[in-house]
Short mmCIF file of C-alpha atoms in Angstrom, two decimals:
data_model
loop_
_atom_site.label_atom_id
_atom_site.label_comp_id
_atom_site.label_asym_id
_atom_site.label_seq_id
_atom_site.Cartn_x
_atom_site.Cartn_y
_atom_site.Cartn_z
CA GLN A 1369 -12.74 -20.24 -8.84
CA VAL A 1370 -13.35 -16.84 -10.41
CA GLN A 1371 -10.43 -15.26 -12.27
CA LEU A 1372 -9.95 -11.64 -13.28
CA GLN A 1373 -7.63 -10.33 -15.98
CA GLU A 1374 -6.85 -6.69 -16.73
CA SER A 1375 -6.07 -5.58 -20.26
CA GLY A 1376 -5.26 -2.31 -21.97
CA PRO A 1377 -2.42 -0.04 -23.09
CA GLY A 1378 0.64 0.05 -20.88
CA LEU A 1379 1.58 3.54 -22.01
CA VAL A 1380 -0.69 6.58 -22.13
CA LYS A 1381 0.25 10.15 -23.06
CA PRO A 1382 -0.36 13.02 -20.63
CA SER A 1383 -3.79 14.65 -20.95
CA GLU A 1384 -5.19 11.59 -22.73
CA THR A 1385 -7.60 8.96 -21.39
CA LEU A 1386 -6.48 5.76 -19.71
CA SER A 1387 -8.75 2.84 -20.64
CA LEU A 1388 -8.64 -0.60 -19.07
CA THR A 1389 -10.89 -3.64 -19.25
CA CYS A 1390 -11.25 -6.46 -16.76
CA THR A 1391 -12.46 -9.84 -18.01
CA VAL A 1392 -14.10 -12.14 -15.48
CA SER A 1393 -13.97 -15.89 -16.01
CA GLY A 1394 -15.04 -18.90 -13.96
CA GLY A 1395 -18.07 -17.19 -12.50
CA SER A 1396 -20.94 -14.84 -13.16
CA ILE A 1397 -20.50 -11.10 -13.08
CA SER A 1398 -23.96 -10.73 -11.59
CA ARG A 1399 -24.76 -9.78 -7.97
CA TYR A 1400 -21.33 -8.41 -7.15
CA TYR A 1401 -19.69 -5.04 -7.10
CA TRP A 1402 -16.63 -4.77 -9.34
CA SER A 1403 -13.85 -2.37 -8.46
CA TRP A 1404 -10.67 -0.78 -9.69
CA ILE A 1405 -7.76 -0.20 -7.31
CA ARG A 1406 -4.36 1.22 -8.11
CA GLN A 1407 -0.92 1.37 -6.54
CA PRO A 1408 1.68 3.93 -7.61
CA ALA A 1409 5.26 2.77 -7.26
CA GLY A 1410 6.41 2.91 -3.66
CA LYS A 1411 2.97 3.90 -2.39
CA GLY A 1412 -0.08 2.22 -0.95
CA LEU A 1413 -3.32 0.93 -2.41
CA GLU A 1414 -5.96 3.42 -3.57
CA TRP A 1415 -9.58 2.58 -4.35
CA ILE A 1416 -10.74 4.18 -7.60
CA GLY A 1417 -14.37 3.17 -7.63
CA ARG A 1418 -16.91 0.43 -8.20
CA ILE A 1419 -19.71 -0.63 -10.51
CA TYR A 1420 -22.61 -2.98 -9.91
CA THR A 1421 -23.98 -5.24 -12.62
CA THR A 1422 -26.94 -2.87 -13.06
CA GLY A 1423 -24.49 -0.13 -14.02
CA SER A 1424 -24.76 1.75 -10.73
CA THR A 1425 -21.44 3.37 -9.81
CA ASN A 1426 -19.56 4.97 -6.93
CA TYR A 1427 -16.27 6.75 -7.42
CA SER A 1428 -13.55 7.88 -5.06
CA PRO A 1429 -14.13 11.57 -4.28
CA SER A 1430 -10.52 12.36 -5.19
CA LEU A 1431 -10.91 10.95 -8.71
CA LYS A 1432 -14.64 11.38 -9.30
CA SER A 1433 -14.33 14.19 -11.86
CA ARG A 1434 -12.13 12.08 -14.15
CA VAL A 1435 -13.45 8.52 -13.74
CA THR A 1436 -16.04 6.61 -15.71
CA MET A 1437 -16.80 2.92 -15.30
CA SER A 1438 -18.99 0.65 -17.38
CA VAL A 1439 -20.02 -2.98 -17.41
CA ASP A 1440 -20.85 -5.41 -20.21
CA THR A 1441 -22.60 -8.40 -18.66
CA SER A 1442 -22.85 -10.22 -22.01
CA LYS A 1443 -19.06 -10.33 -22.19
CA ASN A 1444 -18.46 -10.67 -18.43
CA GLN A 1445 -16.35 -7.52 -18.58
CA PHE A 1446 -16.16 -4.16 -16.87
CA SER A 1447 -14.08 -1.17 -17.80
CA LEU A 1448 -12.33 1.91 -16.43
CA ASN A 1449 -11.78 5.23 -18.16
CA LEU A 1450 -9.62 7.84 -16.45
CA SER A 1451 -9.41 11.11 -18.33
CA SER A 1452 -6.81 13.90 -18.40
CA VAL A 1453 -4.07 11.72 -17.00
CA THR A 1454 -0.79 13.00 -15.64
CA ALA A 1455 2.38 11.33 -14.42
CA ALA A 1456 0.71 11.02 -11.01
CA ASP A 1457 -1.65 8.44 -12.54
CA THR A 1458 1.24 6.09 -13.31
CA ALA A 1459 0.51 2.98 -11.28
CA VAL A 1460 -0.28 -0.70 -11.26
CA TYR A 1461 -4.03 -0.98 -11.79
CA TYR A 1462 -5.94 -3.91 -10.32
CA CYS A 1463 -9.48 -5.02 -10.88
CA ALA A 1464 -11.26 -6.88 -8.09
CA ARG A 1465 -14.55 -8.48 -7.10
CA ALA A 1466 -16.26 -7.14 -4.00
CA VAL A 1467 -18.47 -9.03 -1.62
CA PHE A 1468 -20.93 -6.72 0.13
CA SER A 1469 -23.78 -6.76 2.61
CA ASN A 1470 -25.48 -4.32 4.93
CA ASN A 1471 -25.59 -5.97 8.32
CA TRP A 1472 -26.28 -5.10 11.92
CA PHE A 1473 -22.53 -4.71 12.40
CA GLY A 1474 -22.10 -2.27 9.54
CA TYR A 1475 -21.46 -2.20 5.80
CA GLU A 1476 -19.59 -5.35 4.96
CA TYR A 1477 -17.45 -4.77 1.87
CA TYR A 1478 -14.26 -6.54 0.88
CA PHE A 1479 -12.37 -7.84 -2.16
CA ASP A 1480 -12.20 -11.63 -2.33
CA SER A 1481 -10.73 -11.94 -5.85
CA TRP A 1482 -8.17 -9.77 -7.60
CA GLY A 1483 -6.58 -9.57 -11.02
CA GLN A 1484 -2.81 -9.79 -11.34
CA GLY A 1485 -2.56 -6.09 -12.07
CA THR A 1486 -1.33 -4.14 -15.07
CA LEU A 1487 1.24 -1.36 -15.09
CA VAL A 1488 0.13 1.83 -16.79
CA THR A 1489 2.74 4.49 -17.38
CA VAL A 1490 1.80 8.05 -18.27
CA SER A 1491 4.52 9.57 -20.38
CA SER A 1492 4.98 11.37 -23.66
CA GLN B 99 -4.39 10.12 0.94
CA SER B 100 -5.06 7.24 3.32
CA VAL B 101 -7.37 7.92 6.25
CA LEU B 102 -6.41 4.74 8.07
CA THR B 103 -3.05 4.93 9.82
CA GLN B 104 -0.68 2.00 10.19
CA PRO B 105 2.94 1.78 11.34
CA PRO B 106 5.23 1.75 8.30
CA SER B 107 7.10 -1.33 9.40
CA ALA B 108 7.11 -4.28 11.77
CA SER B 109 9.55 -7.12 12.17
CA GLY B 110 10.27 -10.27 14.08
CA THR B 111 12.26 -13.46 14.05
CA PRO B 112 10.73 -16.75 12.96
CA GLY B 113 8.28 -18.02 15.54
CA GLN B 114 7.66 -14.64 17.14
CA ARG B 115 4.37 -12.80 17.36
CA VAL B 116 3.91 -9.58 15.41
CA THR B 117 1.01 -7.16 15.77
CA ILE B 118 0.00 -4.44 13.31
CA SER B 119 -2.29 -1.61 14.36
CA CYS B 120 -4.76 0.34 12.22
CA SER B 121 -6.25 3.61 13.43
CA GLY B 122 -9.31 5.16 11.84
CA SER B 123 -12.35 7.20 12.79
CA SER B 124 -16.02 6.90 13.63
CA SER B 125 -17.06 7.00 9.95
CA ASN B 126 -14.97 3.99 8.93
CA ILE B 127 -13.63 1.54 11.52
CA GLY B 128 -15.97 2.90 14.18
CA THR B 129 -18.99 1.96 12.05
CA ASN B 130 -18.01 -0.72 9.52
CA PRO B 131 -16.06 -3.97 9.71
CA VAL B 132 -12.35 -4.01 8.96
CA ASN B 133 -10.58 -6.11 6.35
CA TRP B 134 -6.92 -6.95 5.97
CA TYR B 135 -4.99 -7.68 2.78
CA GLN B 136 -1.57 -9.25 2.33
CA HIS B 137 0.41 -7.97 -0.63
CA ILE B 138 3.64 -9.45 -1.88
CA PRO B 139 5.03 -7.01 -4.47
CA GLY B 140 4.57 -8.23 -7.99
CA THR B 141 1.56 -10.35 -7.13
CA ALA B 142 -2.15 -9.73 -6.61
CA PRO B 143 -3.15 -8.62 -3.10
CA LYS B 144 -4.79 -11.37 -1.08
CA LEU B 145 -7.70 -11.11 1.34
CA LEU B 146 -6.35 -12.12 4.73
CA MET B 147 -9.14 -11.16 7.11
CA TYR B 148 -12.68 -9.88 6.63
CA ASN B 149 -15.37 -8.61 8.98
CA ASN B 150 -12.76 -7.82 11.65
CA ASP B 151 -11.84 -11.36 12.59
CA GLN B 152 -12.95 -13.80 9.91
CA ARG B 153 -10.34 -15.76 8.00
CA PRO B 154 -11.08 -16.82 4.40
CA SER B 155 -10.61 -20.45 3.59
CA GLY B 156 -6.93 -21.30 3.27
CA VAL B 157 -5.60 -18.56 5.55
CA PRO B 158 -3.68 -20.13 8.44
CA ASP B 159 -5.04 -19.66 11.94
CA ARG B 160 -1.73 -18.02 12.84
CA PHE B 161 -3.40 -14.86 11.59
CA SER B 162 -6.02 -13.20 13.77
CA GLY B 163 -7.83 -9.88 13.69
CA SER B 164 -9.72 -7.70 16.11
CA ARG B 165 -11.48 -4.34 16.28
CA SER B 166 -12.13 -2.01 19.20
CA GLY B 167 -13.73 1.38 18.80
CA THR B 168 -12.02 3.20 15.94
CA SER B 169 -8.96 0.94 15.85
CA ALA B 170 -8.18 -2.53 14.61
CA SER B 171 -5.24 -4.88 14.75
CA LEU B 172 -3.83 -7.88 12.93
CA ALA B 173 -1.70 -10.40 14.79
CA ILE B 174 0.62 -12.94 13.25
CA ARG B 175 1.51 -15.74 15.63
CA GLY B 176 4.48 -17.99 14.90
CA LEU B 177 5.96 -15.71 12.24
CA GLN B 178 7.24 -17.49 9.13
CA SER B 179 9.47 -16.37 6.28
CA GLU B 180 6.57 -16.50 3.83
CA ASP B 181 4.75 -13.88 5.92
CA GLU B 182 7.17 -11.24 4.68
CA ALA B 183 4.87 -8.87 2.79
CA ASP B 184 2.98 -5.58 2.94
CA TYR B 185 -0.21 -5.60 4.99
CA TYR B 186 -3.10 -3.19 4.51
CA CYS B 187 -6.18 -2.63 6.62
CA ALA B 188 -9.29 -1.32 4.90
CA ALA B 189 -12.91 -0.42 5.57
CA TRP B 190 -15.89 1.31 3.99
CA ASP B 191 -16.10 4.97 4.99
CA ASP B 192 -19.64 6.31 5.33
CA SER B 193 -18.69 9.97 5.23
CA LEU B 194 -17.41 10.17 1.68
CA PRO B 195 -18.56 7.47 0.73
CA ASP B 196 -15.37 5.69 -0.12
CA TYR B 197 -13.46 2.49 0.48
CA VAL B 198 -10.35 3.45 2.39
CA PHE B 199 -7.10 1.56 2.72
CA GLY B 200 -4.55 1.93 5.47
CA THR B 201 -1.11 3.36 4.83
CA GLY B 202 0.36 -0.13 4.80
CA THR B 203 2.85 -1.97 7.02
CA LYS B 204 5.87 -3.80 5.69
CA VAL B 205 6.54 -6.93 7.73
CA THR B 206 10.11 -8.20 7.70
CA VAL B 207 11.17 -11.58 9.00
CA LEU B 208 14.64 -11.19 10.48
#
């Protein structure tokens, strides 16, 4: 049973960079997409982006200019950097594993394992 | 901003059937399979349904999903108190590209 655990600062100052790491245990990081999702208080889930084990990335268009993701397969970890943060970036951040496949019925993509989430507050 | 629209709330008494709708467009639900997640605040979201109507191991068969055109729905049969949670539909959107979540539906067991 794969497990994911987010880690990183819980408080980030405005205009600085939010950095989080997700450690994967109980399974290989290979052959999956790995994503970050966030949820501001009182709001819904928002996909931030994904990284494959080769380092290939896709980012949400709304956050693309500020997001960078990386992966370290030797440590079974992947990371998120979100630059120039504001109070609007305050949220619970989740990391998740994505199963994917291109089939006759469309692009199959879903999250079958999630981390517990970590609250990041942007405040001075 | 979510591109998949769900009703903000749904409710029922124990044992009742509750249905949640999810409305999208040709670039997401109209093209790609729909997934559903159950989220109890303070915990990790849980995959409830994938590929429109497939239940992961461990999800009770009281839950069922369907898709038609650019809409999808999740049905909970025999509602139980532990079903009280937020439910989100989601799908890959080819136009952006992006993975889009629904606006979320809070299910209350009366």
